[in-house]
Every structure is written in structure tokens, then in C-alpha cells.
Short mmCIF file of C-alpha atoms in Angstrom, two decimals:
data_model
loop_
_atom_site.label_atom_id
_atom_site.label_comp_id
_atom_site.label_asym_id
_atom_site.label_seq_id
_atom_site.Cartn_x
_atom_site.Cartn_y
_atom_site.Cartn_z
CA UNK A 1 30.20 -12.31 0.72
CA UNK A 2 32.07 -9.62 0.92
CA UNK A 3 30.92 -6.22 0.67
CA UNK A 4 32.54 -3.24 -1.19
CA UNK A 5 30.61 -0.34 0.18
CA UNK A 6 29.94 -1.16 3.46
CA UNK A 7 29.83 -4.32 5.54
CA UNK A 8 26.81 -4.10 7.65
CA UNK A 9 24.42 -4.28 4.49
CA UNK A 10 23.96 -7.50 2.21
CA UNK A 11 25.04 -5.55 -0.95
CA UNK A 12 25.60 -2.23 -2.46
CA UNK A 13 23.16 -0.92 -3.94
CA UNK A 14 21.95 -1.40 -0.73
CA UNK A 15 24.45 -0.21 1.58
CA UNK A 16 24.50 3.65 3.08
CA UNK A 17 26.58 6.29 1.61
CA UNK A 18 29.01 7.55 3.45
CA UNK A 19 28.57 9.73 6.17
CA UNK A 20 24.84 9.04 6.88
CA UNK A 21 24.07 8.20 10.16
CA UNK A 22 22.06 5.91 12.20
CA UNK A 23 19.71 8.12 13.07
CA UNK A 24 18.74 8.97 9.59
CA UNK A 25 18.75 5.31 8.13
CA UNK A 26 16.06 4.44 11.14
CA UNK A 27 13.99 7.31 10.10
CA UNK A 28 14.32 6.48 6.19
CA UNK A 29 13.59 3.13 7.51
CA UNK A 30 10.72 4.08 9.46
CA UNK A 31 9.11 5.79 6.48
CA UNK A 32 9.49 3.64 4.26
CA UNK A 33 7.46 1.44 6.95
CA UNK A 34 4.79 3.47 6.78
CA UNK A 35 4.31 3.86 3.67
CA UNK A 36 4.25 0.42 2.77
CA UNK A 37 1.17 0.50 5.69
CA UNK A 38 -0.06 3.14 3.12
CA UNK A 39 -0.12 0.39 0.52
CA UNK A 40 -2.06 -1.64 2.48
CA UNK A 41 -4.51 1.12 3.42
CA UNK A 42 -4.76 1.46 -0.77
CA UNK A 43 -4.86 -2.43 -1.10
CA UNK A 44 -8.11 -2.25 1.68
CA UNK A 45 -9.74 0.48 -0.05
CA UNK A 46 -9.56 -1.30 -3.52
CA UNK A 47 -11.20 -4.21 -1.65
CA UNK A 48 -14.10 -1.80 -0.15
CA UNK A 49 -14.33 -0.41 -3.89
CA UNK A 50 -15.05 -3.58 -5.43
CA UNK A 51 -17.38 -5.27 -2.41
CA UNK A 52 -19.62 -2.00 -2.42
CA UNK A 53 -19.59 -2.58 -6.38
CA UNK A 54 -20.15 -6.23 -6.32
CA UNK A 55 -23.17 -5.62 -3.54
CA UNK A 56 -24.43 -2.56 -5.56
CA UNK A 57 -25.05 -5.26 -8.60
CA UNK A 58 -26.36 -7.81 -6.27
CA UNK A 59 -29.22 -5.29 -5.81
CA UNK A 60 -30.74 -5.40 -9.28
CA UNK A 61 -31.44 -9.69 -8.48
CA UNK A 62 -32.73 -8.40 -4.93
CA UNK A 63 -35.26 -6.17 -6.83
CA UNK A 64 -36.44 -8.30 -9.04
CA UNK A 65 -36.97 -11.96 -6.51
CA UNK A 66 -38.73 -8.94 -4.22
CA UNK A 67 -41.37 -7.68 -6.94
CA UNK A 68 -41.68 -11.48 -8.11
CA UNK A 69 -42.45 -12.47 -4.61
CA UNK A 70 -44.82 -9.28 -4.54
CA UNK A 71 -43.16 -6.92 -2.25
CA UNK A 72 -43.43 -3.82 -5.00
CA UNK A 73 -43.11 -1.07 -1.79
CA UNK A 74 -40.13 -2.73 -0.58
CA UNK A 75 -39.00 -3.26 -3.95
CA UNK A 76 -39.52 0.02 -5.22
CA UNK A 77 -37.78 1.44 -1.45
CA UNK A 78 -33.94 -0.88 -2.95
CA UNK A 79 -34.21 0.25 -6.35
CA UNK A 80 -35.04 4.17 -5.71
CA UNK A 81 -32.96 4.82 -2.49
CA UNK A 82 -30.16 2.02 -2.15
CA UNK A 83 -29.34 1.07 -5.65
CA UNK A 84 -26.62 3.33 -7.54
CA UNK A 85 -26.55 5.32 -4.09
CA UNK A 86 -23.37 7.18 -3.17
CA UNK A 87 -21.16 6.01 -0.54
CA UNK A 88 -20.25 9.24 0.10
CA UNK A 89 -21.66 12.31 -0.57
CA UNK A 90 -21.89 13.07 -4.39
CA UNK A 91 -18.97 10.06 -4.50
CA UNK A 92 -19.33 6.31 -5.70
CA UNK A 93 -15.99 4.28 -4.27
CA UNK A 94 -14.24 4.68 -7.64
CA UNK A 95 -14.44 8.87 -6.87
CA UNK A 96 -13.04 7.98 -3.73
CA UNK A 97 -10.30 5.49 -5.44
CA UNK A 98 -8.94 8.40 -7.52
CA UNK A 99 -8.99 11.11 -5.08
CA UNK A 100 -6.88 8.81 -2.57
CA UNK A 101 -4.37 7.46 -5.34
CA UNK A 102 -3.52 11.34 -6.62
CA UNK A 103 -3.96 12.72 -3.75
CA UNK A 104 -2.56 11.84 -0.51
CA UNK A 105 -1.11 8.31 -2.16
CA UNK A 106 0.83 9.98 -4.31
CA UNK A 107 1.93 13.01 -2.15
CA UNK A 108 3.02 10.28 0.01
CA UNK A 109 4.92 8.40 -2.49
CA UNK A 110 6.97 11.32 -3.50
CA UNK A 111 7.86 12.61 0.06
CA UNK A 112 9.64 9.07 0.53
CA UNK A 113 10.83 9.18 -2.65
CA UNK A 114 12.00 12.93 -2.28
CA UNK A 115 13.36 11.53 1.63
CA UNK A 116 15.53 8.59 0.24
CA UNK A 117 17.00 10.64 -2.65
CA UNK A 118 17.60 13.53 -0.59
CA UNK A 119 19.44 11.90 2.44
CA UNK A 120 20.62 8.24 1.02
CA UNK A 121 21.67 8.41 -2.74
CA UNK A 122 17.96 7.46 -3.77
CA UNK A 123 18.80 3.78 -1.93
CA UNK A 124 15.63 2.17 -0.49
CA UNK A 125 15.37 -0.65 2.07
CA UNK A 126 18.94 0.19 3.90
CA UNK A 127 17.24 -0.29 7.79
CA UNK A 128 16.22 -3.60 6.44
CA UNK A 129 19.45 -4.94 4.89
CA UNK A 130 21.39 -4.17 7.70
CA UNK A 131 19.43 -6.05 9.95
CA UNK A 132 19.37 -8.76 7.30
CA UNK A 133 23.15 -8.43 8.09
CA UNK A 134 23.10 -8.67 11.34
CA UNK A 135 20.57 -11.57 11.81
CA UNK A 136 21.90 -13.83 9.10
CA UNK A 137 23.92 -17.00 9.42
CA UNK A 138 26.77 -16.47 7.00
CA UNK A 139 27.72 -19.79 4.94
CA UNK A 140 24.50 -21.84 6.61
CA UNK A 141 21.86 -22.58 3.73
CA UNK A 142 18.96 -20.28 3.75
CA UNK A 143 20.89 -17.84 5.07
CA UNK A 144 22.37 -16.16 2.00
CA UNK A 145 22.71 -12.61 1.59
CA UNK A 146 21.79 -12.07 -2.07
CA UNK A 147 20.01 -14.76 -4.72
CA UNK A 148 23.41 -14.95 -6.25
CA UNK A 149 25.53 -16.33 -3.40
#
């Protein structure tokens, strides 16, 4: 396929404007790698936020098979000082949830959006369709450089 911006990317909308370097495209690339890590980090969170939930409710059955077995001062020690407790102080993992997504989430999403527009036209993923570029087999199957081809 050929391209009509620039050769070394798969497409256009993917290819670097002229005059940007390859300095720059590494370090657009290179953000844009970490904040897809940042995703992740948001992803594991989420998963924290709903295990602490889901073992929070598992309490209330622990409570009750402990008084029905008896155990009222171990029973009483779950429901008064472990149940509903913060995981944080004054902060329950959905607190935590919406502090990190408006906070430093989405500080971080707008600096790499704010990078990309800034520097490359507002283009994402340019690092990564170059090397697509470079590392694909042109005309072999599987090795096509856009769904259309």
C-alpha cells in the first residue's frame, strides 16, 4: 500500500506531520506507553475496589455462622471493627476510585492529549505504526498494513 503522507507509517492518519522529528515521535511514543500502564494501574485499582467490596459483604455471612456457632465476642469484634471499615482513612475504595479517575487519571489523560496535539497534529500511536512499517512483510498474509488491504 502505498502511502500519501509518509511511507514509514501504515496510513495517514497515522503518519507524522512534517517536520517532526524522531526524537519527538519516541517521546510521544513513550508517553503514550505510559499512560496506557496508567490504564492498567486504573484497571488494578477497579479490581482492588470491587474484591475489598465483595469481601466487605462476605463479612455479614461470617457474622452470622460465628454467633450461630456461639462465638458472640468474636462476632461482635467483625461486625464492630472490620465490617464497613475504611480502607483508608475516612475513604472506602470507591472514595479512592474517584479521587484517582479526576485526579491524577485525568490530569494524565490531558497532558498526553495536550502532548500529541501540541507536537503531532493530535495523531496518536505514530512510534507504533512505524515500527508496524518496518517489521511487516508487505504482500505476505497476516502481514497487512490496514484491515482494508
Amino acid at each position: 500500500m502505498a502511502m500519501a503522507h509518509d511511507s514509514r507509517s501504515v496510513e495517514d492518519e497515522h503518519s507524522r506531520p512534517d517536520g517532526l522529528d524522531d526524537t519527538t515521535v519516541e517521546a510521544l511514543g513513550e508517553l503514550s506507553k505510559a499512560l496506557e500502564t496508567i490504564h492498567r494501574v486504573r484497571g488494578h485499582l477497579y479490581s482492588a475496589h470491587q474484591l475489598v467490596g465483595g469481601a466487605d459483604l462476605t463479612l455479614d455471612r461470617v457474622v452470622t455462622l460465628l454467633r450461630e456457632a456461639g462465638h458472640h465476642a468474636v462476632a461482635d469484634r467483625v461486625e464492630h471493627e472490620l465490617l464497613g471499615r475504611n480502607v483508608l482513612p475516612g475513604r472506602w475504595t470507591f472514595q479512592i476510585m474517584e479521587e484517582f479517575d479526576d485526579g491524577y487519571y485525568a490530569a494524565f489523560q490531558e497532558i498526553e492529549r495536550y502532548a500529541r496535539e501540541m507536537l503531532a497534529g493530535g495523531r496518536r500511536h505514530i512510534y507504533e505504526a512505524e515500527m508496524k512499517q518496518r517489521r511487516r512483510t508487505p504482500g505476505v498474509p497476516g502481514h497487512e498494513a490496514t484491515p482494508q488491504e
